[in-house]
Coordinates of C-alpha atoms and ligand atoms in Angstrom, one line a residue:
M1 CA -19.6 10.8 -49.5
L2 CA -18.8 7.3 -50.6
H3 CA -21.3 7.2 -53.5
R4 CA -21.5 3.4 -53.2
T5 CA -24.1 1.0 -52.0
T6 CA -22.4 -2.4 -52.2
F7 CA -19.3 -3.3 -50.2
G8 CA -17.1 -6.4 -50.4
D9 CA -17.9 -9.6 -52.2
P10 CA -20.6 -12.0 -51.0
K11 CA -18.4 -14.9 -51.5
N12 CA -16.2 -13.6 -48.6
V13 CA -18.9 -14.0 -45.9
G14 CA -17.2 -15.2 -42.8
N15 CA -13.7 -14.1 -43.8
V16 CA -12.0 -12.1 -41.0
L17 CA -8.6 -10.9 -40.0
S18 CA -7.0 -12.7 -37.1
R19 CA -6.8 -10.6 -33.9
E20 CA -3.0 -10.2 -34.6
E21 CA -3.6 -9.0 -38.2
A22 CA -6.2 -6.6 -37.0
N23 CA -4.0 -5.2 -34.3
L24 CA -1.1 -4.9 -36.7
L25 CA -3.3 -2.9 -39.1
L26 CA -4.5 -0.7 -36.2
T27 CA -1.0 0.1 -35.0
D28 CA 0.4 0.5 -38.5
W29 CA -2.2 2.9 -39.6
V30 CA -3.1 4.7 -36.4
K31 CA -0.3 6.5 -34.6
N32 CA -2.6 8.8 -32.5
E33 CA -3.0 7.0 -29.2
R34 CA -6.2 8.7 -28.3
L35 CA -7.8 7.5 -31.6
Q36 CA -6.4 4.0 -31.0
L37 CA -8.1 4.0 -27.6
H38 CA -11.4 5.2 -29.0
M39 CA -11.3 2.4 -31.6
K40 CA -10.6 -0.2 -28.9
Q41 CA -13.4 1.1 -26.7
V42 CA -15.9 0.9 -29.6
A43 CA -14.6 -2.6 -30.4
W44 CA -15.1 -3.7 -26.8
L45 CA -18.6 -2.3 -26.7
M46 CA -19.4 -4.1 -30.0
K47 CA -18.1 -7.4 -28.7
C48 CA -20.1 -7.0 -25.4
W49 CA -23.3 -6.2 -27.3
A50 CA -22.9 -9.1 -29.7
A51 CA -22.3 -11.5 -26.8
E52 CA -24.8 -10.2 -24.3
K53 CA -27.7 -8.8 -26.4
E54 CA -27.4 -10.7 -29.6
E55 CA -26.2 -13.9 -27.9
M56 CA -23.7 -14.6 -30.6
Q57 CA -21.0 -17.2 -30.6
E58 CA -17.3 -16.2 -30.5
A59 CA -16.8 -16.1 -34.3
D60 CA -19.6 -13.6 -34.7
Q61 CA -18.6 -11.6 -31.6
W62 CA -15.2 -11.1 -33.3
R63 CA -16.8 -9.9 -36.5
W64 CA -18.6 -7.2 -34.5
E65 CA -15.5 -6.4 -32.5
M66 CA -13.4 -6.2 -35.7
A67 CA -15.8 -3.7 -37.2
G68 CA -15.4 -1.5 -34.1
L69 CA -11.7 -2.0 -33.9
L70 CA -11.0 -0.8 -37.5
H71 CA -13.9 1.7 -38.1
D72 CA -11.6 4.8 -38.0
A73 CA -8.4 3.1 -39.2
D74 CA -7.8 5.6 -42.0
W75 CA -8.7 8.7 -40.0
D76 CA -5.2 9.3 -38.7
Q77 CA -3.1 9.1 -41.8
Y78 CA -5.6 9.5 -44.6
P79 CA -8.2 12.0 -43.3
E80 CA -9.0 13.1 -46.9
Q81 CA -9.9 9.5 -47.7
H82 CA -11.6 8.7 -44.4
C83 CA -13.8 5.6 -44.8
I84 CA -12.6 5.1 -48.3
K85 CA -9.1 3.8 -47.6
I86 CA -10.0 1.2 -45.0
I87 CA -12.8 -0.1 -47.0
E88 CA -10.6 -0.6 -50.0
E89 CA -8.0 -2.3 -47.8
L90 CA -10.5 -4.7 -46.3
E91 CA -12.0 -5.5 -49.8
A92 CA -8.5 -6.2 -51.1
R93 CA -8.0 -8.6 -48.2
N94 CA -11.3 -10.4 -49.1
I95 CA -12.9 -9.6 -45.7
D96 CA -16.6 -10.4 -44.9
P97 CA -18.8 -7.8 -46.7
E98 CA -20.9 -7.3 -43.5
I99 CA -17.9 -6.0 -41.6
I100 CA -17.0 -3.7 -44.5
R101 CA -20.5 -2.4 -44.8
A102 CA -20.7 -1.7 -41.1
I103 CA -17.6 0.5 -41.3
A104 CA -18.9 2.2 -44.5
S105 CA -22.2 3.1 -42.7
H106 CA -20.8 4.4 -39.4
G107 CA -21.4 8.0 -40.4
P108 CA -24.5 8.0 -42.6
N109 CA -24.7 11.8 -42.5
H110 CA -21.1 12.1 -43.7
F111 CA -20.6 9.1 -45.9
G112 CA -24.1 8.7 -47.3
V113 CA -24.4 5.0 -46.6
E114 CA -27.4 3.9 -44.6
P115 CA -26.9 1.6 -41.6
I116 CA -29.1 -1.5 -42.4
T117 CA -28.0 -4.4 -40.3
K118 CA -27.9 -4.5 -36.5
M119 CA -24.1 -4.5 -36.7
D120 CA -24.2 -1.3 -38.8
K121 CA -26.6 0.4 -36.4
M122 CA -24.9 -0.5 -33.2
L123 CA -21.5 0.7 -34.6
F124 CA -23.1 4.1 -35.4
A125 CA -24.8 4.2 -32.0
F126 CA -21.6 3.4 -30.0
D127 CA -19.3 5.6 -32.0
E128 CA -20.3 9.1 -30.9
L129 CA -21.9 8.2 -27.6
S130 CA -18.8 6.5 -26.3
G131 CA -16.9 9.6 -27.2
L132 CA -19.1 11.6 -24.9
T133 CA -18.8 9.1 -22.0
H134 CA -15.0 9.0 -22.5
A135 CA -14.8 12.8 -22.4
Y136 CA -16.7 12.7 -19.1
S137 CA -14.4 10.0 -17.7
L138 CA -11.4 12.3 -18.4
M139 CA -12.8 15.1 -16.2
R140 CA -13.6 12.8 -13.3
P141 CA -10.7 12.0 -10.9
E142 CA -12.0 8.4 -10.6
G143 CA -12.5 8.0 -14.4
Y144 CA -15.2 5.5 -15.2
A145 CA -15.4 4.2 -11.7
G146 CA -18.7 5.0 -10.1
M147 CA -20.0 6.9 -13.2
E148 CA -23.7 7.3 -12.9
L149 CA -26.4 7.7 -15.5
K150 CA -27.6 11.0 -14.2
G151 CA -24.1 12.4 -14.6
I152 CA -23.7 11.5 -18.2
K153 CA -27.3 12.6 -19.0
K154 CA -26.4 16.0 -17.5
R155 CA -23.3 16.2 -19.8
F156 CA -25.4 15.2 -22.7
K157 CA -27.6 18.2 -22.2
E158 CA -24.7 20.6 -21.7
K159 CA -24.0 21.6 -25.3
A160 CA -20.7 23.2 -24.3
F161 CA -19.4 20.0 -22.9
A162 CA -17.5 17.9 -25.5
A163 CA -19.1 20.3 -28.0
S164 CA -17.7 18.3 -31.0
V165 CA -19.9 15.4 -30.1
N166 CA -23.0 15.9 -32.1
R167 CA -26.1 15.3 -29.9
E168 CA -28.5 15.2 -32.8
E169 CA -26.4 12.5 -34.5
I170 CA -26.5 10.5 -31.3
Q171 CA -30.3 10.8 -31.2
D172 CA -30.5 9.8 -34.8
A173 CA -28.3 6.8 -34.2
M174 CA -30.5 5.6 -31.3
S175 CA -33.7 5.9 -33.2
R176 CA -32.2 4.1 -36.2
A177 CA -31.1 1.3 -33.9
G178 CA -34.4 1.2 -32.1
V179 CA -32.7 1.6 -28.7
E180 CA -33.2 4.0 -25.8
L181 CA -30.5 6.6 -25.3
E182 CA -30.5 6.0 -21.5
S183 CA -30.1 2.2 -21.9
I184 CA -27.2 2.6 -24.2
M185 CA -25.6 5.2 -21.9
L186 CA -25.9 2.6 -19.0
F187 CA -24.6 -0.2 -21.2
I188 CA -21.5 1.9 -22.0
I189 CA -20.7 3.2 -18.5
E190 CA -21.0 -0.3 -17.1
R191 CA -18.5 -1.7 -19.5
Q192 CA -16.3 1.0 -20.9
G193 CA -14.1 1.3 -17.9
V194 CA -12.6 -2.1 -18.8
V195 CA -10.6 -0.7 -21.7
K196 CA -8.1 1.7 -20.3
Ligands
FE2_1 FE1 -15.2 6.5 -34.3

């Protein structure tokens, strides 16, 4: 639990890391390649959503992408301080409070911070569901290629498959975001294969 409700400083709105700085932070802090891949996949989905569904310009697309890219940055080396360490780091670097807030609220049932903005809600929605689609891609010889909605829906119902992926949390994330589970599944499987 973070026991906080405000994040960052409003005067820092619009402040971002450059792509190089963000990538450096990612590779510095996250040595686990699987986790790095997960973070890149969520980042890509956030960018696609911002561009396609929110029709945002490049600067805003990057803010969404950056939130995805760094949301689990402290999980590898600072598991005891998960979600605390990265928030403090981004606050110290005077980063846009909306990005920090999105990261802080990506696990409302764990960190106690409610997702409020669309960025918050989509980060929460993509986080666990993309974990499920990725687990499914690993058991398919062709990976993401040709993945169909009915296949991922079946895996979603099989509680033993990727058992660590909490189905109730996914449903919770979808209803908070006001999106249909199936439409987000489709959105993911049509784009996720791009990030290897
Ligand atoms: Fe995550």
